[in-house]
PDB file of C-alpha atoms in Angstrom:
ATOM      1  CA  UNK E   1      52.221 -38.936  -5.266  1.00 36.00           C
ATOM      2  CA  UNK E   2      55.719 -39.755  -3.952  1.00 35.00           C
ATOM      3  CA  UNK E   3      57.446 -36.952  -1.755  1.00 40.00           C
ATOM      4  CA  UNK E   4      60.243 -35.253  -3.575  1.00 35.00           C
ATOM      5  CA  UNK E   5      63.296 -33.561  -2.003  1.00 38.00           C
ATOM      6  CA  UNK E   6      62.862 -29.979  -1.293  1.00 41.00           C
ATOM      7  CA  UNK E   7      65.036 -27.302  -2.521  1.00 42.00           C
ATOM      8  CA  UNK E   8      65.005 -23.871  -0.857  1.00 46.00           C
ATOM      9  CA  UNK E   9      64.128 -20.871  -2.988  1.00 47.00           C
ATOM     10  CA  UNK E  10      66.662 -19.943  -5.413  1.00 48.00           C
ATOM     11  CA  UNK E  11      67.736 -16.159  -6.446  1.00 47.00           C
ATOM     12  CA  UNK E  12      64.591 -14.178  -7.136  1.00 42.00           C
ATOM     13  CA  UNK E  13      63.652 -13.498 -10.753  1.00 42.00           C
ATOM     14  CA  UNK E  14      64.930 -10.205 -12.228  1.00 36.00           C
ATOM     15  CA  UNK E  15      61.334  -8.865 -12.246  1.00 39.00           C
ATOM     16  CA  UNK E  16      60.686  -9.614  -8.648  1.00 50.00           C
ATOM     17  CA  UNK E  17      59.134  -7.042  -6.352  1.00 61.00           C
ATOM     18  CA  UNK E  18      61.781  -4.905  -4.456  1.00 82.00           C
ATOM     19  CA  UNK E  19      63.415  -6.794  -1.607  1.00 93.00           C
ATOM     20  CA  UNK E  20      61.972  -5.932   1.868  1.00 97.00           C
ATOM     21  CA  UNK E  21      64.255  -3.394   3.373  1.00 96.00           C
ATOM     22  CA  UNK E  22      62.363  -2.072   6.498  1.00 97.00           C
ATOM     23  CA  UNK E  23      60.082  -3.654   9.202  1.00 97.00           C
ATOM     24  CA  UNK E  24      56.902  -2.391   7.493  1.00 97.00           C
ATOM     25  CA  UNK E  25      58.244  -3.963   4.210  1.00 97.00           C
ATOM     26  CA  UNK E  26      58.475  -7.401   5.925  1.00 98.00           C
ATOM     27  CA  UNK E  27      54.915  -7.022   7.485  1.00 97.00           C
ATOM     28  CA  UNK E  28      53.479  -6.236   3.991  1.00 97.00           C
ATOM     29  CA  UNK E  29      55.341  -8.892   2.199  1.00 97.00           C
ATOM     30  CA  UNK E  30      54.699 -11.663   4.686  1.00 97.00           C
ATOM     31  CA  UNK E  31      50.988 -11.035   4.634  1.00 97.00           C
ATOM     32  CA  UNK E  32      50.886 -11.010   0.727  1.00 97.00           C
ATOM     33  CA  UNK E  33      52.549 -14.370   0.429  1.00 97.00           C
ATOM     34  CA  UNK E  34      49.732 -16.769  -0.786  1.00 97.00           C
ATOM     35  CA  UNK E  35      51.661 -19.984  -0.200  1.00 97.00           C
ATOM     36  CA  UNK E  36      54.833 -21.409   1.314  1.00 98.00           C
ATOM     37  CA  UNK E  37      56.695 -21.224  -2.113  1.00 97.00           C
ATOM     38  CA  UNK E  38      55.932 -17.555  -2.371  1.00 97.00           C
ATOM     39  CA  UNK E  39      56.867 -16.960   1.115  1.00 98.00           C
ATOM     40  CA  UNK E  40      60.070 -18.692   0.617  1.00 97.00           C
ATOM     41  CA  UNK E  41      60.902 -16.599  -2.349  1.00 97.00           C
ATOM     42  CA  UNK E  42      60.306 -13.342  -0.743  1.00 97.00           C
ATOM     43  CA  UNK E  43      62.040 -14.333   2.559  1.00 98.00           C
ATOM     44  CA  UNK E  44      65.332 -14.979   0.654  1.00 97.00           C
ATOM     45  CA  UNK E  45      65.409 -11.473  -0.611  1.00 97.00           C
ATOM     46  CA  UNK E  46      64.988  -9.643   2.591  1.00 98.00           C
ATOM     47  CA  UNK E  47      67.477  -7.039   3.856  1.00 97.00           C
ATOM     48  CA  UNK E  48      65.594  -5.291   6.579  1.00 98.00           C
ATOM     49  CA  UNK E  49      68.047  -5.900   9.295  1.00 98.00           C
ATOM     50  CA  UNK E  50      71.547  -4.189   8.221  1.00 97.00           C
ATOM     51  CA  UNK E  51      73.600  -5.772  11.025  1.00 97.00           C
ATOM     52  CA  UNK E  52      72.538  -9.360   9.913  1.00 97.00           C
ATOM     53  CA  UNK E  53      72.974  -8.537   6.263  1.00 97.00           C
ATOM     54  CA  UNK E  54      76.529  -7.531   6.872  1.00 96.00           C
ATOM     55  CA  UNK E  55      77.404 -10.397   9.022  1.00 96.00           C
ATOM     56  CA  UNK E  56      75.985 -13.134   6.657  1.00 95.00           C
ATOM     57  CA  UNK E  57      77.966 -11.612   3.930  1.00 95.00           C
ATOM     58  CA  UNK E  58      81.170 -11.158   6.008  1.00 95.00           C
ATOM     59  CA  UNK E  59      80.969 -14.917   7.098  1.00 95.00           C
ATOM     60  CA  UNK E  60      80.610 -15.909   3.494  1.00 95.00           C
ATOM     61  CA  UNK E  61      83.690 -13.797   2.407  1.00 95.00           C
ATOM     62  CA  UNK E  62      85.888 -15.253   5.320  1.00 94.00           C
ATOM     63  CA  UNK E  63      84.880 -18.725   5.990  1.00 95.00           C
ATOM     64  CA  UNK E  64      86.761 -21.402   8.109  1.00 95.00           C
ATOM     65  CA  UNK E  65      89.424 -23.100   6.176  1.00 96.00           C
ATOM     66  CA  UNK E  66      87.446 -26.289   5.884  1.00 95.00           C
ATOM     67  CA  UNK E  67      84.816 -24.355   3.937  1.00 95.00           C
ATOM     68  CA  UNK E  68      87.023 -22.262   1.721  1.00 94.00           C
ATOM     69  CA  UNK E  69      86.204 -22.488  -1.906  1.00 93.00           C
ATOM     70  CA  UNK E  70      82.566 -23.285  -1.224  1.00 94.00           C
ATOM     71  CA  UNK E  71      79.823 -20.771  -2.461  1.00 95.00           C
ATOM     72  CA  UNK E  72      77.832 -19.726   0.697  1.00 97.00           C
ATOM     73  CA  UNK E  73      74.145 -19.097   0.412  1.00 97.00           C
ATOM     74  CA  UNK E  74      74.538 -15.795   2.434  1.00 97.00           C
ATOM     75  CA  UNK E  75      70.865 -14.938   2.367  1.00 97.00           C
ATOM     76  CA  UNK E  76      67.862 -15.344   4.672  1.00 98.00           C
ATOM     77  CA  UNK E  77      67.054 -19.063   4.940  1.00 98.00           C
ATOM     78  CA  UNK E  78      63.261 -20.217   4.357  1.00 98.00           C
ATOM     79  CA  UNK E  79      61.715 -22.947   6.239  1.00 98.00           C
ATOM     80  CA  UNK E  80      61.962 -26.529   5.091  1.00 98.00           C
ATOM     81  CA  UNK E  81      59.710 -29.506   5.418  1.00 97.00           C
ATOM     82  CA  UNK E  82      56.237 -30.917   4.868  1.00 96.00           C
ATOM     83  CA  UNK E  83      53.718 -28.113   3.533  1.00 95.00           C
ATOM     84  CA  UNK E  84      50.883 -29.492   5.880  1.00 93.00           C
ATOM     85  CA  UNK E  85      53.062 -30.849   8.910  1.00 96.00           C
ATOM     86  CA  UNK E  86      51.406 -31.708  12.163  1.00 96.00           C
ATOM     87  CA  UNK E  87      54.558 -30.873  13.806  1.00 97.00           C
ATOM     88  CA  UNK E  88      56.658 -27.461  13.512  1.00 97.00           C
ATOM     89  CA  UNK E  89      60.152 -27.379  14.790  1.00 98.00           C
ATOM     90  CA  UNK E  90      61.201 -23.781  15.977  1.00 98.00           C
ATOM     91  CA  UNK E  91      64.808 -23.055  16.500  1.00 96.00           C
ATOM     92  CA  UNK E  92      66.705 -19.963  16.844  1.00 95.00           C
ATOM     93  CA  UNK E  93      68.533 -18.832  13.612  1.00 96.00           C
ATOM     94  CA  UNK E  94      70.761 -20.255  11.033  1.00 96.00           C
ATOM     95  CA  UNK E  95      74.303 -21.080  11.923  1.00 94.00           C
ATOM     96  CA  UNK E  96      76.907 -18.960  10.177  1.00 95.00           C
ATOM     97  CA  UNK E  97      78.609 -21.876   8.685  1.00 95.00           C
ATOM     98  CA  UNK E  98      75.515 -24.179   8.598  1.00 96.00           C
ATOM     99  CA  UNK E  99      72.170 -22.824   7.155  1.00 97.00           C
ATOM    100  CA  UNK E 100      74.020 -19.598   6.059  1.00 97.00           C
ATOM    101  CA  UNK E 101      76.388 -21.742   3.939  1.00 97.00           C
ATOM    102  CA  UNK E 102      73.953 -24.506   2.698  1.00 97.00           C
ATOM    103  CA  UNK E 103      70.711 -22.583   2.423  1.00 97.00           C
ATOM    104  CA  UNK E 104      68.520 -24.988   4.344  1.00 98.00           C
ATOM    105  CA  UNK E 105      67.574 -25.102   7.981  1.00 96.00           C
ATOM    106  CA  UNK E 106      69.752 -27.337  10.239  1.00 97.00           C
ATOM    107  CA  UNK E 107      71.859 -28.388   7.377  1.00 98.00           C
ATOM    108  CA  UNK E 108      75.664 -28.709   7.247  1.00 96.00           C
ATOM    109  CA  UNK E 109      76.497 -28.415  10.972  1.00 96.00           C
ATOM    110  CA  UNK E 110      76.431 -30.419  14.193  1.00 96.00           C
ATOM    111  CA  UNK E 111      73.198 -29.196  15.279  1.00 97.00           C
ATOM    112  CA  UNK E 112      71.639 -30.434  12.184  1.00 97.00           C
ATOM    113  CA  UNK E 113      73.392 -33.731  12.366  1.00 97.00           C
ATOM    114  CA  UNK E 114      71.910 -34.456  15.930  1.00 98.00           C
ATOM    115  CA  UNK E 115      68.413 -33.191  15.085  1.00 98.00           C
ATOM    116  CA  UNK E 116      68.053 -35.110  11.729  1.00 98.00           C
ATOM    117  CA  UNK E 117      69.253 -38.282  13.136  1.00 98.00           C
ATOM    118  CA  UNK E 118      66.497 -38.178  15.673  1.00 98.00           C
ATOM    119  CA  UNK E 119      63.858 -37.168  13.126  1.00 98.00           C
ATOM    120  CA  UNK E 120      65.038 -40.341  11.059  1.00 98.00           C
ATOM    121  CA  UNK E 121      64.634 -42.492  14.211  1.00 98.00           C
ATOM    122  CA  UNK E 122      61.310 -41.159  14.720  1.00 97.00           C
ATOM    123  CA  UNK E 123      60.150 -41.792  11.203  1.00 97.00           C
ATOM    124  CA  UNK E 124      59.887 -38.206  10.180  1.00 97.00           C
ATOM    125  CA  UNK E 125      63.051 -37.862   7.930  1.00 98.00           C
ATOM    126  CA  UNK E 126      64.105 -39.950   4.916  1.00 98.00           C
ATOM    127  CA  UNK E 127      67.659 -40.220   5.862  1.00 98.00           C
ATOM    128  CA  UNK E 128      69.682 -39.609   9.178  1.00 98.00           C
ATOM    129  CA  UNK E 129      71.902 -36.967   7.767  1.00 97.00           C
ATOM    130  CA  UNK E 130      71.567 -33.289   6.480  1.00 97.00           C
ATOM    131  CA  UNK E 131      74.627 -32.194   4.641  1.00 96.00           C
ATOM    132  CA  UNK E 132      73.463 -29.889   1.774  1.00 95.00           C
ATOM    133  CA  UNK E 133      70.308 -28.769   0.130  1.00 94.00           C
ATOM    134  CA  UNK E 134      70.640 -31.309  -2.847  1.00 94.00           C
ATOM    135  CA  UNK E 135      71.275 -34.367  -0.520  1.00 96.00           C
ATOM    136  CA  UNK E 136      67.778 -35.752  -0.955  1.00 96.00           C
ATOM    137  CA  UNK E 137      66.465 -35.305   2.419  1.00 98.00           C
ATOM    138  CA  UNK E 138      62.737 -35.407   2.765  1.00 98.00           C
ATOM    139  CA  UNK E 139      60.848 -34.525   5.858  1.00 98.00           C
ATOM    140  CA  UNK E 140      57.343 -36.069   6.343  1.00 96.00           C
ATOM    141  CA  UNK E 141      54.944 -34.561   8.930  1.00 96.00           C
ATOM    142  CA  UNK E 142      57.439 -32.062  10.277  1.00 97.00           C
ATOM    143  CA  UNK E 143      58.762 -28.640   9.148  1.00 98.00           C
ATOM    144  CA  UNK E 144      61.703 -26.684  10.481  1.00 98.00           C
ATOM    145  CA  UNK E 145      61.568 -22.948  10.918  1.00 98.00           C
ATOM    146  CA  UNK E 146      62.965 -20.165  12.950  1.00 97.00           C
ATOM    147  CA  UNK E 147      62.057 -16.853  14.465  1.00 97.00           C
ATOM    148  CA  UNK E 148      65.222 -15.221  12.816  1.00 97.00           C
ATOM    149  CA  UNK E 149      66.136 -16.126   9.126  1.00 98.00           C
ATOM    150  CA  UNK E 150      69.712 -14.781   8.932  1.00 97.00           C
ATOM    151  CA  UNK E 151      72.690 -15.928  10.879  1.00 96.00           C
ATOM    152  CA  UNK E 152      73.379 -13.496  13.733  1.00 96.00           C
ATOM    153  CA  UNK E 153      76.789 -12.571  15.290  1.00 95.00           C
ATOM    154  CA  UNK E 154      77.449 -14.797  18.486  1.00 92.00           C
ATOM    155  CA  UNK E 155      74.162 -16.570  17.613  1.00 90.00           C
ATOM    156  CA  UNK E 156      72.426 -13.536  19.383  1.00 93.00           C
ATOM    157  CA  UNK E 157      69.758 -11.639  17.420  1.00 95.00           C
ATOM    158  CA  UNK E 158      68.700  -8.431  18.950  1.00 96.00           C
ATOM    159  CA  UNK E 159      65.229  -7.886  20.291  1.00 94.00           C
ATOM    160  CA  UNK E 160      64.537  -5.446  17.316  1.00 96.00           C
ATOM    161  CA  UNK E 161      65.856  -8.072  14.835  1.00 97.00           C
ATOM    162  CA  UNK E 162      63.399 -10.662  16.206  1.00 95.00           C
ATOM    163  CA  UNK E 163      60.507  -8.263  16.093  1.00 95.00           C
ATOM    164  CA  UNK E 164      61.446  -7.316  12.395  1.00 97.00           C
ATOM    165  CA  UNK E 165      61.821 -11.093  11.550  1.00 97.00           C
ATOM    166  CA  UNK E 166      58.485 -12.210  13.333  1.00 96.00           C
ATOM    167  CA  UNK E 167      55.980 -11.687  10.348  1.00 97.00           C
ATOM    168  CA  UNK E 168      57.916 -14.355   8.440  1.00 98.00           C
ATOM    169  CA  UNK E 169      57.504 -16.966  11.313  1.00 97.00           C
ATOM    170  CA  UNK E 170      53.660 -15.749  11.824  1.00 96.00           C
ATOM    171  CA  UNK E 171      52.854 -16.270   8.176  1.00 97.00           C
ATOM    172  CA  UNK E 172      54.677 -19.628   7.839  1.00 98.00           C
ATOM    173  CA  UNK E 173      52.710 -21.071  10.860  1.00 97.00           C
ATOM    174  CA  UNK E 174      49.419 -19.654   9.479  1.00 96.00           C
ATOM    175  CA  UNK E 175      50.027 -21.461   6.192  1.00 97.00           C
ATOM    176  CA  UNK E 176      51.285 -24.819   7.729  1.00 97.00           C
ATOM    177  CA  UNK E 177      48.804 -24.786  10.613  1.00 96.00           C
ATOM    178  CA  UNK E 178      50.630 -27.335  12.727  1.00 96.00           C
ATOM    179  CA  UNK E 179      48.952 -29.017  15.801  1.00 96.00           C
ATOM    180  CA  UNK E 180      52.186 -29.323  17.794  1.00 97.00           C
ATOM    181  CA  UNK E 181      55.227 -27.116  17.922  1.00 98.00           C
ATOM    182  CA  UNK E 182      58.594 -28.440  19.381  1.00 98.00           C
ATOM    183  CA  UNK E 183      60.447 -25.278  20.490  1.00 98.00           C
ATOM    184  CA  UNK E 184      64.251 -25.663  20.650  1.00 98.00           C
ATOM    185  CA  UNK E 185      65.702 -23.374  23.377  1.00 97.00           C
ATOM    186  CA  UNK E 186      64.530 -20.327  25.407  1.00 96.00           C
ATOM    187  CA  UNK E 187      65.063 -17.744  22.634  1.00 95.00           C
ATOM    188  CA  UNK E 188      62.675 -19.730  20.270  1.00 96.00           C
ATOM    189  CA  UNK E 189      60.179 -20.118  23.085  1.00 97.00           C
ATOM    190  CA  UNK E 190      60.027 -16.392  24.110  1.00 96.00           C
ATOM    191  CA  UNK E 191      59.815 -15.500  20.282  1.00 95.00           C
ATOM    192  CA  UNK E 192      57.133 -18.015  19.459  1.00 96.00           C
ATOM    193  CA  UNK E 193      55.007 -16.873  22.352  1.00 97.00           C
ATOM    194  CA  UNK E 194      55.174 -13.358  21.232  1.00 95.00           C
ATOM    195  CA  UNK E 195      54.197 -14.371  17.676  1.00 94.00           C
ATOM    196  CA  UNK E 196      51.337 -16.570  18.847  1.00 96.00           C
ATOM    197  CA  UNK E 197      50.027 -13.903  21.192  1.00 95.00           C
ATOM    198  CA  UNK E 198      50.065 -11.414  18.159  1.00 92.00           C
ATOM    199  CA  UNK E 199      48.106 -14.052  16.143  1.00 93.00           C
ATOM    200  CA  UNK E 200      45.299 -14.103  18.741  1.00 94.00           C
ATOM    201  CA  UNK E 201      46.296 -17.236  20.736  1.00 96.00           C
ATOM    202  CA  UNK E 202      45.549 -17.248  24.426  1.00 96.00           C
ATOM    203  CA  UNK E 203      49.046 -16.892  25.742  1.00 97.00           C
ATOM    204  CA  UNK E 204      48.875 -16.768  29.543  1.00 96.00           C
ATOM    205  CA  UNK E 205      50.227 -13.817  31.729  1.00 94.00           C
ATOM    206  CA  UNK E 206      52.738 -14.007  32.950  1.00 95.00           C
ATOM    207  CA  UNK E 207      54.002 -15.987  30.096  1.00 95.00           C
ATOM    208  CA  UNK E 208      55.163 -19.622  31.025  1.00 96.00           C
ATOM    209  CA  UNK E 209      58.890 -20.021  31.373  1.00 97.00           C
ATOM    210  CA  UNK E 210      60.794 -22.259  29.061  1.00 98.00           C
ATOM    211  CA  UNK E 211      62.103 -25.652  30.270  1.00 98.00           C
ATOM    212  CA  UNK E 212      62.988 -28.964  28.756  1.00 98.00           C
ATOM    213  CA  UNK E 213      59.872 -31.204  28.702  1.00 96.00           C
ATOM    214  CA  UNK E 214      57.447 -28.245  29.434  1.00 97.00           C
ATOM    215  CA  UNK E 215      54.108 -28.694  27.749  1.00 97.00           C
ATOM    216  CA  UNK E 216      51.671 -25.888  27.086  1.00 98.00           C
ATOM    217  CA  UNK E 217      48.372 -25.927  25.478  1.00 97.00           C
ATOM    218  CA  UNK E 218      47.149 -22.768  23.693  1.00 97.00           C
ATOM    219  CA  UNK E 219      43.673 -22.040  22.475  1.00 96.00           C
ATOM    220  CA  UNK E 220      42.129 -19.628  19.875  1.00 96.00           C
ATOM    221  CA  UNK E 221      38.375 -20.092  19.544  1.00 95.00           C
ATOM    222  CA  UNK E 222      37.792 -23.820  18.980  1.00 94.00           C
ATOM    223  CA  UNK E 223      41.502 -24.463  17.772  1.00 94.00           C
ATOM    224  CA  UNK E 224      44.208 -25.697  20.141  1.00 95.00           C
ATOM    225  CA  UNK E 225      48.006 -25.836  19.730  1.00 96.00           C
ATOM    226  CA  UNK E 226      50.527 -27.672  21.931  1.00 97.00           C
ATOM    227  CA  UNK E 227      54.076 -26.374  22.596  1.00 98.00           C
ATOM    228  CA  UNK E 228      56.577 -28.677  23.865  1.00 98.00           C
ATOM    229  CA  UNK E 229      59.734 -27.363  25.140  1.00 98.00           C
ATOM    230  CA  UNK E 230      63.208 -28.988  24.335  1.00 98.00           C
ATOM    231  CA  UNK E 231      66.827 -27.978  24.939  1.00 98.00           C
ATOM    232  CA  UNK E 232      68.225 -26.599  21.804  1.00 98.00           C
ATOM    233  CA  UNK E 233      70.343 -29.124  19.744  1.00 98.00           C
ATOM    234  CA  UNK E 234      73.463 -26.891  19.910  1.00 96.00           C
ATOM    235  CA  UNK E 235      76.812 -28.598  20.258  1.00 96.00           C
ATOM    236  CA  UNK E 236      77.037 -26.849  23.762  1.00 96.00           C
ATOM    237  CA  UNK E 237      74.041 -28.848  24.942  1.00 97.00           C
ATOM    238  CA  UNK E 238      74.803 -32.221  23.090  1.00 98.00           C
ATOM    239  CA  UNK E 239      78.410 -32.367  23.771  1.00 97.00           C
ATOM    240  CA  UNK E 240      77.896 -31.823  27.443  1.00 97.00           C
ATOM    241  CA  UNK E 241      75.101 -34.208  27.839  1.00 97.00           C
ATOM    242  CA  UNK E 242      72.562 -31.512  28.726  1.00 98.00           C
ATOM    243  CA  UNK E 243      70.505 -32.878  25.701  1.00 98.00           C
ATOM    244  CA  UNK E 244      70.892 -36.548  24.927  1.00 98.00           C
ATOM    245  CA  UNK E 245      69.542 -38.608  21.984  1.00 98.00           C
ATOM    246  CA  UNK E 246      67.201 -40.276  24.259  1.00 98.00           C
ATOM    247  CA  UNK E 247      65.767 -36.835  25.648  1.00 98.00           C
ATOM    248  CA  UNK E 248      65.248 -35.604  22.195  1.00 98.00           C
ATOM    249  CA  UNK E 249      63.638 -38.838  20.988  1.00 98.00           C
ATOM    250  CA  UNK E 250      61.120 -38.746  23.951  1.00 98.00           C
ATOM    251  CA  UNK E 251      60.053 -35.126  23.030  1.00 98.00           C
ATOM    252  CA  UNK E 252      59.603 -36.224  19.270  1.00 97.00           C
ATOM    253  CA  UNK E 253      57.546 -39.231  20.333  1.00 97.00           C
ATOM    254  CA  UNK E 254      55.332 -37.086  22.671  1.00 97.00           C
ATOM    255  CA  UNK E 255      54.739 -34.556  19.624  1.00 97.00           C
ATOM    256  CA  UNK E 256      53.677 -37.582  17.427  1.00 96.00           C
ATOM    257  CA  UNK E 257      51.457 -38.894  20.248  1.00 94.00           C
ATOM    258  CA  UNK E 258      49.601 -35.553  20.480  1.00 93.00           C
ATOM    259  CA  UNK E 259      48.519 -35.850  16.879  1.00 76.00           C
ATOM    260  CA  UNK E 260      51.541 -34.503  14.817  1.00 63.00           C
ATOM    261  CA  UNK E 261      53.839 -36.165  12.606  1.00 55.00           C
ATOM    262  CA  UNK E 262      51.518 -38.079  10.411  1.00 53.00           C
ATOM    263  CA  UNK E 263      52.673 -38.291   6.887  1.00 45.00           C
ATOM    264  CA  UNK E 264      50.877 -35.838   4.496  1.00 42.00           C
ATOM    265  CA  UNK E 265      50.199 -36.243   0.794  1.00 41.00           C
ATOM    266  CA  UNK E 266      52.555 -33.401  -0.027  1.00 41.00           C
ATOM    267  CA  UNK E 267      55.679 -33.934   2.101  1.00 47.00           C
ATOM    268  CA  UNK E 268      58.652 -31.548   1.602  1.00 49.00           C
ATOM    269  CA  UNK E 269      57.450 -30.054  -1.372  1.00 40.00           C
ATOM    270  CA  UNK E 270      58.101 -26.467  -0.554  1.00 45.00           C
TER     271      UNK E 270
END
């Protein structure tokens, strides 16, 4: 079957279950999601973090001049990419005028431009650009996700917000079951280690520090999972040369060499 462009979940149907509005609700809703489509549907209804709900709506109500007149997504952003990806990409959170505007991870901002161009060079994306959720982008062998699903003020979620949002990431990783995780930045690294520890992976104590090029293999019974650290694709890092295209390419090639990134038969369908 030919892969088809993925669309994030739309507004929930009128008879949908109540939106998660507390940490306990998130735990229950994430655990109950039987597949990625159901998980995406319920993620987009979440309102468990009042500060983030207020911020995503305020950003949509008063956008920069270049985006005025556009309808913002202004809801939590689900993961995007291959249902059975060998590689997962874990970032921080949607950007206020990127994913919060377009409704898709790493879409409509400079971070997405930098990342998706690299994925295309690596043979993991169908095109080198990520402009909106209807642009036809297909990811093969890779899935984008994040520890926090709403755009946070100053790109800085609180520890409580990360903990509340953690079950969404945990359920998505359990459903995708990647072999390699490329972790973009220190926040994502720390959040992911917490999630993996809660899932029973053998996370060392003290927890290994984040660094670009750091490689960590975790085990859970007979299973293994490799984490690869990579500086975040933020403009601060890419404009200053802290992260270059060549550095990101090297991380992605390493991820592919470790057994991830092979095309699946259901690329980018959820």
